[in-house]
């Protein structure tokens, strides 16, 4: 991965090129409103991270302002590593006037409100952060104070800043393997992402954390088969029926996604035996998700007799729990139709209709 040297040289030399960093909103039915310049800006921010200069204040401030504007308008809300990196690069200058931008960054959307650290404001403003923000943007202060507990803690701010320094090292050679993996994913380079993930895996001893990361990331890379293999390996380390049931639910879902129906069916039968051992899954998310996933398997299974056998498992679990979200009931309808079970189709259609009506009434009355 290059450090973007030529583009950075151009950005530093000529502010008229900063339009490349500016948000450029696009809209699709699937994605909604999003910033089409986000990847270019992230590459520029990475280059600035690895080549830090005091003369870059205006450029960094411009880049962070664009990140905030994008977060304020993106249909999916949220924020990513580029957002935090831009905040880190600007906070390094500790200019009190930037505290307004950091307040906007915190309030940009629901996810930034939940996760973007208030410590950025404390680091930039110091003990005077409240007075500075009240003087420069009292409306932002009021918005922050009404939603968050604001309290300056010098030791906590120092710890926060040291952690950020480790997260964003000055040299690319000092980046963690998982950081390089995430970066490759952000730029759509799945080949490089897979290489970094395998590199990380080879450096880690076996652990629950390693298995969890690999299962999630293989699925994210569009390799549900590898993810299913990891989930299957996790079964050997389960010490409770609850953990085993949760792992089996993942094995079912991932093998179904990989079209490995025999393995998914075997896992469903193991899950049935596990559910016989305890009742804590009833009425909670584990039970609902397991029933839903198994109905999805029955709806997709290419063998009619096996599909009906899998349907019977999920149907039996639902009879025990009487608890399933609308998406699960709709999956049950599809599964019953696929299995040509007319009575079951009618029964689940009635249940799905009743649940859909309940949700509509609840939303209308809010």
Coordinates of C-alpha atoms in Angstrom, one line a residue:
X1 CA 0.0 0.0 0.0
X2 CA 1.5 3.3 -1.0
X3 CA 1.7 6.4 1.2
X4 CA -0.1 8.6 -1.4
X5 CA 3.1 10.7 -1.7
X6 CA 2.3 12.4 -5.0
X7 CA -1.3 13.4 -4.0
X8 CA -0.2 14.6 -0.6
X9 CA 2.5 16.7 -2.2
X10 CA -0.1 18.3 -4.5
X11 CA -2.5 18.9 -1.6
X12 CA 0.2 20.6 0.4
X13 CA 1.3 22.8 -2.5
X14 CA -2.0 24.0 -3.8
X15 CA -5.1 24.5 -1.6
X16 CA -7.2 24.7 -4.8
X17 CA -6.8 20.9 -5.0
X18 CA -8.6 20.4 -1.7
X19 CA -11.9 20.0 -3.6
X20 CA -10.7 16.3 -3.9
X21 CA -11.2 16.1 -0.1
X22 CA -14.5 17.8 0.0
X23 CA -17.6 15.7 0.6
X24 CA -19.4 14.6 -2.7
X25 CA -22.8 13.3 -1.9
X26 CA -24.3 10.5 -4.0
X27 CA -27.5 8.6 -3.5
X28 CA -28.6 5.1 -4.4
X29 CA -31.8 3.2 -3.4
X30 CA -29.7 0.6 -1.7
X31 CA -27.1 2.8 0.0
X32 CA -29.0 6.0 0.5
X33 CA -27.0 9.2 0.8
X34 CA -23.2 8.7 1.1
X35 CA -19.9 10.6 0.4
X36 CA -18.2 9.4 -2.7
X37 CA -14.9 11.1 -1.8
X38 CA -14.5 9.2 1.5
X39 CA -11.9 6.8 0.2
X40 CA -9.7 9.5 -1.3
X41 CA -9.9 11.5 1.9
X42 CA -9.0 8.4 4.0
X43 CA -5.9 7.8 1.8
X44 CA -4.8 11.4 2.3
X45 CA -5.4 11.2 6.1
X46 CA -3.2 8.0 6.2
X47 CA -0.4 9.9 4.3
X48 CA -0.7 12.8 6.8
X49 CA -0.5 10.3 9.7
X50 CA 2.8 8.9 8.5
X51 CA 4.3 12.3 7.5
X52 CA 3.3 14.8 10.1
X53 CA 4.2 18.5 9.7
X54 CA 3.3 21.5 11.6
X55 CA 2.4 23.3 8.4
X56 CA -0.5 20.9 7.7
X57 CA -2.9 22.5 10.2
X58 CA -5.3 24.0 7.7
X59 CA -5.2 20.9 5.5
X60 CA -6.0 18.6 8.4
X61 CA -8.7 20.9 9.7
X62 CA -10.3 20.9 6.2
X63 CA -10.2 17.1 6.0
X64 CA -11.8 16.7 9.5
X65 CA -14.5 19.2 8.7
X66 CA -15.4 17.1 5.6
X67 CA -15.5 14.0 7.8
X68 CA -17.9 15.7 10.1
X69 CA -20.1 17.0 7.3
X70 CA -20.3 13.5 5.8
X71 CA -21.2 11.9 9.1
X72 CA -24.0 14.5 9.6
X73 CA -25.6 13.6 6.3
X74 CA -24.8 9.9 5.6
X75 CA -28.0 7.8 5.5
X76 CA -26.3 5.0 7.4
X77 CA -24.9 7.4 10.0
X78 CA -22.0 5.8 11.9
X79 CA -18.4 6.7 11.7
X80 CA -15.2 4.8 10.9
X81 CA -11.4 4.8 11.4
X82 CA -10.9 7.8 9.0
X83 CA -13.2 9.9 11.2
X84 CA -11.2 9.1 14.4
X85 CA -7.9 9.5 12.5
X86 CA -8.8 12.9 11.2
X87 CA -9.9 13.9 14.8
X88 CA -6.6 12.7 16.1
X89 CA -4.5 14.6 13.5
X90 CA -6.3 17.8 14.2
X91 CA -6.4 17.4 18.0
X92 CA -2.6 17.2 17.9
X93 CA -2.4 21.0 17.2
X94 CA -4.6 21.7 20.3
X95 CA -6.1 24.9 18.9
X96 CA -9.0 26.1 21.1
X97 CA -11.0 27.3 18.1
X98 CA -11.3 23.8 16.9
X99 CA -13.4 22.7 19.9
X100 CA -16.5 23.8 18.0
X101 CA -15.7 21.3 15.3
X102 CA -15.1 18.5 17.8
X103 CA -18.4 19.3 19.4
X104 CA -20.1 18.9 16.0
X105 CA -18.2 15.7 15.5
X106 CA -19.6 14.3 18.8
X107 CA -23.2 15.3 17.8
X108 CA -23.0 14.4 14.1
X109 CA -25.3 11.4 14.4
X110 CA -26.5 8.7 16.7
X111 CA -23.4 6.5 16.4
X112 CA -20.9 9.4 17.0
X113 CA -23.0 10.4 20.0
X114 CA -22.5 6.9 21.4
X115 CA -18.9 6.3 20.4
X116 CA -16.9 9.3 19.5
X117 CA -14.8 10.1 22.6
X118 CA -15.5 13.3 24.5
X119 CA -11.9 13.2 25.5
X120 CA -11.1 14.9 22.2
X121 CA -12.8 18.0 23.5
X122 CA -11.0 17.7 26.8
X123 CA -7.6 17.3 25.1
X124 CA -8.1 20.3 22.8
X125 CA -9.7 22.6 25.4
X126 CA -8.0 21.4 28.5
X127 CA -9.6 22.4 31.8
X128 CA -11.1 25.4 30.0
X129 CA -13.1 23.3 27.5
X130 CA -16.4 24.3 29.0
X131 CA -15.7 28.1 29.0
X132 CA -14.3 27.9 25.4
X133 CA -17.3 26.1 24.0
X134 CA -19.8 28.2 25.8
X135 CA -18.2 31.3 24.5
X136 CA -17.8 30.1 20.9
X137 CA -20.9 28.0 20.4
X138 CA -23.4 28.0 23.4
X139 CA -26.0 26.0 21.4
X140 CA -23.5 23.2 21.0
X141 CA -22.6 23.3 24.7
X142 CA -26.3 23.1 25.5
X143 CA -26.8 20.1 23.2
X144 CA -23.8 18.3 24.7
X145 CA -24.7 19.1 28.3
X146 CA -28.2 17.8 27.8
X147 CA -27.1 14.4 26.5
X148 CA -23.7 13.7 28.2
X149 CA -22.0 13.9 31.5
X150 CA -19.2 16.3 30.9
X151 CA -16.3 16.2 33.3
X152 CA -12.6 16.9 32.7
X153 CA -10.2 14.3 34.1
X154 CA -6.5 15.1 33.3
X155 CA -5.3 11.5 34.0
X156 CA -8.0 10.0 31.9
X157 CA -7.3 12.4 29.1
X158 CA -3.6 11.5 29.2
X159 CA -4.4 7.8 29.0
X160 CA -6.7 8.4 26.1
X161 CA -4.1 10.3 24.2
X162 CA -1.5 7.7 24.8
X163 CA -3.8 5.0 23.5
X164 CA -4.5 7.0 20.4
X165 CA -0.8 7.4 19.7
X166 CA -0.5 3.7 19.7
X167 CA -3.5 3.2 17.5
X168 CA -2.1 5.7 15.0
X169 CA 1.7 5.3 14.8
X170 CA 3.8 7.6 12.8
X171 CA 5.2 4.8 10.6
X172 CA 3.3 2.3 8.6
X173 CA 5.8 -0.3 9.7
X174 CA 4.5 0.1 13.2
X175 CA 0.8 -0.5 12.3
X176 CA -0.8 -3.6 13.7
X177 CA -1.7 -6.4 11.3
X178 CA -5.4 -6.0 12.0
X179 CA -5.2 -2.3 11.3
X180 CA -3.7 -3.1 7.9
X181 CA -6.5 -5.7 7.4
X182 CA -9.2 -3.1 8.2
X183 CA -7.5 -0.6 5.9
X184 CA -7.5 -3.1 3.0
X185 CA -11.2 -3.8 3.6
X186 CA -11.9 -0.1 3.6
X187 CA -10.3 0.3 0.2
X188 CA -12.0 -2.8 -1.2
X189 CA -8.7 -4.8 -1.6
X190 CA -9.9 -8.2 -0.5
X191 CA -6.7 -10.0 -1.7
X192 CA -4.6 -7.8 0.6
X193 CA -7.2 -8.1 3.4
X194 CA -7.1 -11.8 3.3
X195 CA -3.3 -11.8 3.3
X196 CA -3.2 -9.6 6.4
X197 CA -5.9 -11.7 8.1
X198 CA -3.9 -14.9 7.5
X199 CA -0.8 -13.1 8.7
X200 CA -2.5 -12.1 11.9
X201 CA -3.9 -15.6 12.4
X202 CA -0.5 -17.2 12.1
X203 CA 0.9 -14.9 14.8
X204 CA -1.8 -15.7 17.3
X205 CA -2.1 -18.7 19.7
X206 CA -5.4 -20.5 19.8
X207 CA -8.0 -18.6 21.8
X208 CA -11.6 -17.7 21.9
X209 CA -10.7 -14.2 20.7
X210 CA -8.8 -15.5 17.7
X211 CA -11.7 -17.8 16.7
X212 CA -14.2 -15.0 17.2
X213 CA -12.2 -12.6 15.0
X214 CA -11.7 -15.2 12.2
X215 CA -15.3 -16.3 12.2
X216 CA -16.5 -12.8 11.8
X217 CA -13.9 -11.6 9.3
X218 CA -14.1 -14.7 7.0
X219 CA -17.9 -14.1 6.8
X220 CA -17.2 -10.4 6.1
X221 CA -14.8 -11.5 3.3
X222 CA -17.6 -13.5 1.7
X223 CA -16.1 -16.9 2.7
X224 CA -18.9 -18.4 4.9
X225 CA -17.3 -21.9 4.4
X226 CA -14.1 -20.8 6.2
X227 CA -16.2 -19.0 8.8
X228 CA -18.2 -22.1 9.4
X229 CA -15.1 -24.2 9.8
X230 CA -13.9 -21.8 12.5
X231 CA -17.3 -21.9 14.2
X232 CA -17.2 -25.7 14.1
X233 CA -13.8 -25.7 15.8
X234 CA -15.2 -23.5 18.5
X235 CA -17.6 -26.3 19.5
X236 CA -14.8 -28.3 21.0
X237 CA -14.1 -25.4 23.5
X238 CA -17.7 -24.9 24.6
X239 CA -18.2 -25.6 28.3
X240 CA -21.9 -24.9 28.7
X241 CA -25.0 -25.9 26.8
X242 CA -25.7 -22.2 26.2
X243 CA -22.3 -21.7 24.5
X244 CA -22.7 -24.9 22.5
X245 CA -26.2 -23.8 21.3
X246 CA -24.9 -20.4 20.3
X247 CA -22.0 -21.9 18.4
X248 CA -24.3 -24.4 16.6
X249 CA -26.6 -21.6 15.5
X250 CA -23.6 -20.0 13.8
X251 CA -22.5 -23.3 12.2
X252 CA -26.0 -23.7 10.8
X253 CA -26.2 -20.2 9.4
X254 CA -22.7 -20.2 7.9
X255 CA -22.9 -23.6 6.4
X256 CA -26.2 -22.7 4.8
X257 CA -24.7 -19.6 3.4
X258 CA -21.9 -21.8 2.0
X259 CA -24.5 -24.2 0.6
X260 CA -23.0 -27.0 2.6
X261 CA -26.5 -28.3 3.5
X262 CA -25.4 -31.7 4.9
X263 CA -23.2 -30.0 7.5
X264 CA -25.9 -27.5 8.3
X265 CA -28.4 -30.2 8.8
X266 CA -26.1 -32.2 11.1
X267 CA -25.6 -29.0 13.2
X268 CA -29.3 -28.5 13.4
X269 CA -29.7 -32.1 14.8
X270 CA -26.9 -31.4 17.3
X271 CA -28.7 -28.2 18.3
X272 CA -31.9 -30.1 18.9
X273 CA -30.1 -32.5 21.3
X274 CA -28.6 -29.5 23.0
X275 CA -31.9 -27.7 23.4
X276 CA -33.2 -30.8 25.2
X277 CA -30.7 -30.2 28.0
X278 CA -31.9 -26.8 29.1
X279 CA -34.7 -24.2 28.8
X280 CA -32.8 -20.9 29.1
X281 CA -32.9 -20.4 25.3
X282 CA -36.7 -20.0 25.4
X283 CA -38.0 -16.5 25.2
X284 CA -34.6 -14.9 24.5
X285 CA -32.6 -13.9 21.4
X286 CA -30.7 -17.2 21.2
X287 CA -33.8 -19.2 20.8
X288 CA -35.4 -16.8 18.3
X289 CA -32.3 -16.6 16.2
X290 CA -31.8 -20.4 16.2
X291 CA -35.4 -21.1 15.2
X292 CA -35.2 -18.4 12.5
X293 CA -31.9 -19.8 11.1
X294 CA -33.2 -23.4 11.0
X295 CA -36.4 -22.3 9.2
X296 CA -34.1 -20.6 6.7
X297 CA -32.2 -23.8 6.3
X298 CA -35.4 -25.7 5.7
X299 CA -36.4 -23.1 3.1
X300 CA -33.1 -23.5 1.2
X301 CA -32.4 -27.2 1.5
X302 CA -32.4 -28.9 -1.9
X303 CA -33.5 -32.3 -0.6
X304 CA -37.3 -32.3 0.0
X305 CA -37.3 -35.0 2.7
X306 CA -34.4 -33.5 4.5
X307 CA -36.0 -30.0 4.3
X308 CA -39.1 -31.4 5.9
X309 CA -37.0 -33.1 8.7
X310 CA -35.3 -29.8 9.4
X311 CA -38.6 -27.9 9.3
X312 CA -39.9 -30.3 11.9
X313 CA -37.0 -29.5 14.2
X314 CA -37.6 -25.7 14.0
X315 CA -41.4 -26.2 14.3
X316 CA -40.9 -28.2 17.4
X317 CA -38.7 -25.6 19.0
X318 CA -41.3 -22.9 18.2
X319 CA -43.9 -25.1 19.8
X320 CA -41.8 -25.1 23.0
X321 CA -41.1 -21.4 23.0
X322 CA -44.0 -19.7 21.2
X323 CA -41.6 -16.9 20.6
X324 CA -40.4 -15.7 17.1
X325 CA -39.8 -12.3 15.5
X326 CA -41.6 -11.4 12.3
X327 CA -38.6 -12.2 10.1
X328 CA -38.5 -15.7 11.7
X329 CA -42.3 -16.2 11.1
X330 CA -41.8 -15.1 7.5
X331 CA -38.9 -17.6 7.1
X332 CA -41.3 -20.3 8.5
X333 CA -43.8 -19.5 5.9
X334 CA -41.2 -19.8 3.1
X335 CA -39.9 -23.0 4.6
X336 CA -43.4 -24.5 4.9
X337 CA -44.2 -23.6 1.3
X338 CA -40.8 -25.1 0.1
X339 CA -41.7 -28.3 2.0
X340 CA -45.2 -28.3 0.5
X341 CA -46.7 -28.4 4.0
X342 CA -50.1 -26.7 3.5
X343 CA -51.3 -26.8 7.0
X344 CA -48.1 -25.4 8.4
X345 CA -48.0 -22.7 5.7
X346 CA -51.5 -21.6 6.7
X347 CA -50.6 -21.7 10.4
X348 CA -47.5 -19.6 10.1
X349 CA -49.1 -17.2 7.6
X350 CA -51.7 -16.4 10.3
X351 CA -49.0 -15.9 12.9
X352 CA -47.0 -13.7 10.6
X353 CA -50.1 -11.6 9.7
X354 CA -51.0 -11.2 13.4
X355 CA -47.4 -10.1 14.3
X356 CA -47.3 -7.7 11.3
X357 CA -50.6 -6.1 12.4
X358 CA -49.4 -5.8 16.0
X359 CA -46.2 -4.0 14.8
X360 CA -48.2 -1.6 12.6
X361 CA -50.6 -0.7 15.4
X362 CA -47.6 -0.1 17.8
X363 CA -45.9 2.1 15.3
X364 CA -49.1 4.0 14.6
X365 CA -49.8 4.7 18.2
X366 CA -46.3 6.0 18.9

